[in-house]
mmCIF file of C-alpha atoms and ligand atoms in Angstrom:
data_model
loop_
_atom_site.group_PDB
_atom_site.id
_atom_site.type_symbol
_atom_site.label_atom_id
_atom_site.label_comp_id
_atom_site.label_asym_id
_atom_site.label_seq_id
_atom_site.Cartn_x
_atom_site.Cartn_y
_atom_site.Cartn_z
ATOM 1 C CA MET A 1 96.289 -35.180 -162.470
ATOM 2 C CA GLY A 2 97.379 -36.326 -159.015
ATOM 3 C CA VAL A 3 100.032 -38.879 -158.696
ATOM 4 C CA VAL A 4 97.601 -41.664 -157.606
ATOM 5 C CA ALA A 5 95.512 -41.252 -160.829
ATOM 6 C CA GLU A 6 98.828 -41.123 -162.803
ATOM 7 C CA ARG A 7 99.955 -44.524 -161.376
ATOM 8 C CA MET A 8 96.743 -46.011 -162.282
ATOM 9 C CA SER A 9 97.100 -44.813 -165.539
ATOM 10 C CA SER A 10 100.612 -46.053 -165.842
ATOM 11 C CA MET A 11 99.307 -49.491 -164.513
ATOM 12 C CA LYS A 12 96.506 -49.595 -167.118
ATOM 13 C CA GLN A 13 98.788 -48.498 -170.066
ATOM 14 C CA MET A 14 100.996 -51.480 -168.866
ATOM 15 C CA ALA A 15 98.199 -53.760 -169.012
ATOM 16 C CA ASP A 16 97.374 -52.552 -172.577
ATOM 17 C CA SER A 17 100.986 -53.173 -173.834
ATOM 18 C CA MET A 18 100.769 -56.613 -172.083
ATOM 19 C CA LYS A 19 97.558 -57.318 -173.897
ATOM 20 C CA THR A 20 98.877 -56.059 -177.438
ATOM 21 C CA VAL A 21 102.014 -57.974 -177.191
ATOM 22 C CA GLY A 22 100.481 -61.073 -175.631
ATOM 23 C CA GLU A 23 97.760 -61.352 -178.432
ATOM 24 C CA MET A 24 100.707 -61.453 -181.107
ATOM 25 C CA LEU A 25 102.553 -64.004 -178.876
ATOM 26 C CA ALA A 26 99.602 -66.239 -178.577
ATOM 27 C CA GLY A 27 99.054 -66.147 -182.293
ATOM 28 C CA ARG A 28 95.654 -64.188 -182.098
ATOM 29 C CA GLN A 29 97.276 -61.402 -183.946
ATOM 30 C CA ASP A 30 99.792 -61.295 -186.759
ATOM 31 C CA PHE A 31 103.276 -60.753 -185.255
ATOM 32 C CA ASP A 32 104.681 -57.455 -186.230
ATOM 33 C CA ALA A 33 108.180 -56.917 -184.793
ATOM 34 C CA THR A 34 107.834 -53.126 -184.906
ATOM 35 C CA THR A 35 104.649 -53.066 -183.046
ATOM 36 C CA ALA A 36 105.881 -55.706 -180.529
ATOM 37 C CA ARG A 37 109.177 -53.315 -179.858
ATOM 38 C CA ALA A 38 106.937 -50.424 -179.393
ATOM 39 C CA GLY A 39 104.617 -52.191 -177.010
ATOM 40 C CA VAL A 40 107.454 -53.427 -174.900
ATOM 41 C CA ALA A 41 109.281 -50.080 -175.021
ATOM 42 C CA ALA A 42 105.881 -48.407 -173.774
ATOM 43 C CA LEU A 43 105.828 -51.056 -170.924
ATOM 44 C CA HIS A 44 109.477 -50.426 -169.908
ATOM 45 C CA GLU A 45 108.709 -46.717 -169.687
ATOM 46 C CA ASN A 46 105.718 -47.102 -167.619
ATOM 47 C CA CYS A 47 107.531 -49.357 -165.324
ATOM 48 C CA HIS A 48 110.031 -46.799 -164.771
ATOM 49 C CA GLN A 49 107.148 -44.213 -164.110
ATOM 50 C CA ALA A 50 105.435 -46.655 -161.808
ATOM 51 C CA ARG A 51 108.530 -46.920 -159.768
ATOM 52 C CA GLU A 52 108.323 -43.180 -158.927
ATOM 53 C CA GLN A 53 104.750 -43.110 -158.331
ATOM 54 C CA PHE A 54 104.379 -44.833 -154.867
ATOM 55 C CA SER A 55 105.849 -42.193 -152.816
ATOM 56 C CA SER A 56 105.012 -42.122 -149.132
ATOM 57 C CA ALA A 57 103.189 -38.858 -149.811
ATOM 58 C CA THR A 58 100.464 -41.011 -151.287
ATOM 59 C CA LYS A 59 100.088 -43.318 -148.386
ATOM 60 C CA ASP A 60 96.851 -42.100 -147.239
ATOM 61 C CA HIS A 61 95.007 -41.552 -150.391
ATOM 62 C CA PRO A 62 92.151 -43.816 -151.256
ATOM 63 C CA SER A 63 93.611 -46.354 -153.660
ATOM 64 C CA ARG A 64 94.095 -50.099 -153.983
ATOM 65 C CA ALA A 65 97.800 -49.829 -153.040
ATOM 66 C CA SER A 66 98.118 -51.891 -149.881
ATOM 67 C CA PRO A 67 99.616 -50.348 -146.654
ATOM 68 C CA MET A 68 102.210 -52.837 -147.268
ATOM 69 C CA VAL A 69 103.710 -50.784 -149.953
ATOM 70 C CA TRP A 70 105.186 -48.591 -147.257
ATOM 71 C CA GLU A 71 105.233 -50.752 -144.352
ATOM 72 C CA LYS A 72 107.364 -53.361 -146.307
ATOM 73 C CA ALA A 73 109.102 -50.782 -148.485
ATOM 74 C CA ASP A 74 112.050 -53.052 -148.954
ATOM 75 C CA GLU A 75 110.129 -55.806 -150.302
ATOM 76 C CA PHE A 76 108.158 -53.431 -152.397
ATOM 77 C CA LYS A 77 111.369 -52.229 -154.029
ATOM 78 C CA ASP A 78 112.703 -55.692 -154.594
ATOM 79 C CA GLU A 79 109.550 -56.463 -156.462
ATOM 80 C CA MET A 80 109.866 -53.389 -158.746
ATOM 81 C CA GLU A 81 113.440 -54.341 -159.174
ATOM 82 C CA ARG A 82 112.488 -57.998 -160.215
ATOM 83 C CA PHE A 83 109.856 -56.635 -162.505
ATOM 84 C CA ASP A 84 112.218 -54.013 -164.030
ATOM 85 C CA ALA A 85 114.675 -56.985 -164.763
ATOM 86 C CA ALA A 86 111.982 -58.885 -166.192
ATOM 87 C CA VAL A 87 110.957 -56.035 -168.549
ATOM 88 C CA LYS A 88 114.422 -55.381 -169.551
ATOM 89 C CA ALA A 89 114.831 -59.099 -170.679
ATOM 90 C CA LEU A 90 111.713 -58.591 -172.715
ATOM 91 C CA VAL A 91 113.005 -55.401 -174.206
ATOM 92 C CA ALA A 92 116.023 -57.429 -175.334
ATOM 93 C CA ALA A 93 114.302 -60.274 -176.640
ATOM 94 C CA SER A 94 111.809 -57.760 -178.687
ATOM 95 C CA GLU A 95 114.896 -55.921 -180.018
ATOM 96 C CA ALA A 96 116.054 -59.222 -181.604
ATOM 97 C CA GLY A 97 112.541 -59.134 -183.316
ATOM 98 C CA ASN A 98 112.057 -62.846 -182.770
ATOM 99 C CA LEU A 99 108.652 -63.946 -181.737
ATOM 100 C CA ASP A 100 109.510 -67.255 -179.975
ATOM 101 C CA GLY A 101 112.345 -65.539 -178.213
ATOM 102 C CA MET A 102 109.859 -63.372 -176.510
ATOM 103 C CA LYS A 103 107.600 -65.970 -175.065
ATOM 104 C CA VAL A 104 109.578 -66.801 -171.859
ATOM 105 C CA PRO A 105 110.509 -63.368 -170.943
ATOM 106 C CA PHE A 106 106.901 -62.139 -171.614
ATOM 107 C CA LYS A 107 105.567 -64.887 -169.238
ATOM 108 C CA ASP A 108 108.092 -63.885 -166.713
ATOM 109 C CA VAL A 109 106.977 -60.274 -166.814
ATOM 110 C CA GLY A 110 103.300 -61.416 -166.433
ATOM 111 C CA GLN A 111 104.444 -63.417 -163.295
ATOM 112 C CA SER A 112 106.042 -60.262 -161.939
ATOM 113 C CA CYS A 113 102.851 -58.336 -162.468
ATOM 114 C CA SER A 114 100.938 -60.892 -160.445
ATOM 115 C CA SER A 115 103.445 -61.444 -157.796
ATOM 116 C CA CYS A 116 103.322 -57.739 -156.741
ATOM 117 C CA HIS A 117 99.743 -57.556 -157.137
ATOM 118 C CA GLN A 118 99.061 -60.495 -154.728
ATOM 119 C CA LYS A 119 101.271 -58.827 -152.013
ATOM 120 C CA PHE A 120 100.654 -55.206 -152.612
ATOM 121 C CA ARG A 121 97.283 -54.446 -154.228
ATOM 122 C CA LEU A 122 94.119 -54.666 -152.427
ATOM 123 C CA PRO A 123 91.125 -56.461 -153.839
ATOM 124 C CA GLU A 124 88.681 -54.311 -155.756
HETATM 125 C C1 HEC B 1 105.915 -53.634 -157.896
HETATM 126 C C2 HEC B 1 104.515 -53.861 -157.743
HETATM 127 C C3 HEC B 1 103.705 -53.866 -159.107
HETATM 128 C C4 HEC B 1 104.104 -54.277 -160.139
HETATM 129 C C5 HEC B 1 105.331 -54.908 -160.723
HETATM 130 C C6 HEC B 1 102.913 -54.265 -161.151
HETATM 131 N N1 HEC B 1 101.918 -53.573 -160.459
HETATM 132 FE FE1 HEC B 1 100.115 -53.257 -161.161
HETATM 133 N N2 HEC B 1 99.470 -52.396 -159.444
HETATM 134 C C7 HEC B 1 100.227 -52.373 -158.182
HETATM 135 C C8 HEC B 1 99.623 -51.630 -157.256
HETATM 136 C C9 HEC B 1 100.029 -51.554 -155.715
HETATM 137 C C10 HEC B 1 98.412 -51.257 -157.684
HETATM 138 C C11 HEC B 1 97.230 -50.444 -157.052
HETATM 139 C C12 HEC B 1 97.718 -48.993 -157.334
HETATM 140 C C13 HEC B 1 96.616 -47.971 -156.945
HETATM 141 O O1 HEC B 1 95.378 -48.183 -156.637
HETATM 142 O O2 HEC B 1 97.102 -46.710 -156.709
HETATM 143 C C14 HEC B 1 98.354 -51.788 -159.128
HETATM 144 C C15 HEC B 1 97.311 -51.303 -159.903
HETATM 145 C C16 HEC B 1 97.117 -52.034 -161.250
HETATM 146 C C17 HEC B 1 96.084 -51.887 -162.131
HETATM 147 C C18 HEC B 1 94.699 -51.214 -161.772
HETATM 148 C C19 HEC B 1 94.682 -49.865 -162.168
HETATM 149 C C20 HEC B 1 93.532 -49.041 -161.799
HETATM 150 O O3 HEC B 1 93.180 -48.085 -162.513
HETATM 151 O O4 HEC B 1 92.865 -49.355 -160.726
HETATM 152 C C21 HEC B 1 96.142 -52.554 -163.353
HETATM 153 C C22 HEC B 1 95.428 -52.739 -164.553
HETATM 154 C C23 HEC B 1 97.589 -52.921 -163.176
HETATM 155 N N3 HEC B 1 98.140 -52.694 -161.945
HETATM 156 C C24 HEC B 1 98.533 -53.629 -164.167
HETATM 157 C C25 HEC B 1 99.604 -54.207 -164.054
HETATM 158 C C26 HEC B 1 100.435 -54.853 -164.983
HETATM 159 C C27 HEC B 1 99.791 -55.080 -166.428
HETATM 160 C C28 HEC B 1 101.626 -55.204 -164.783
HETATM 161 C C29 HEC B 1 102.735 -55.794 -165.340
HETATM 162 C C30 HEC B 1 103.035 -55.494 -166.655
HETATM 163 C C31 HEC B 1 101.599 -54.435 -163.331
HETATM 164 N N4 HEC B 1 100.666 -53.789 -163.009
HETATM 165 C C32 HEC B 1 102.917 -54.581 -162.400
HETATM 166 C C33 HEC B 1 101.429 -52.982 -158.170
HETATM 167 C C34 HEC B 1 102.481 -53.433 -159.285
#
């Protein structure tokens, strides 16, 4: 699998993890601390993979990554770092196994996803 396909797959897996955890936090699924922890841990792992998957070697591949990813590399890196910090806070909250304690960090993670997408992802 090429690196562009890999990063799309990492992003999709992150979306799946967010969905699993989000459903529990919204009360649409029963809260299960083990599943929540596993979902958040998977998110964290994919987040680290994603950080490595935007190398400039992929700049000219067709994808939804905006040219800004490489033109504004420092800003993109900042987004990734803010995102990683948000995910880490969610990991810490999930390890405490407390549903209410995860709500705010979960929202922060969701906002990091959107913030980066607004700036660095092209429309479909
Ligand atoms: C630092 C920037 C950044 C962060 C943070 C980020 N994304 Fe993305 N995301 C992108 C970019 C850029 C693309 C387009 C990648 C491509 O087309 O190769 C993308 C693509 C996607 C896609 C589409 C994948 C596809 O198959 O086309 C999904 C789904 C997605 N992201 C989900 C998420 C979720 C959920 C989060 C948060 C948990 C997140 N992303 C966090 C930058 C980010």
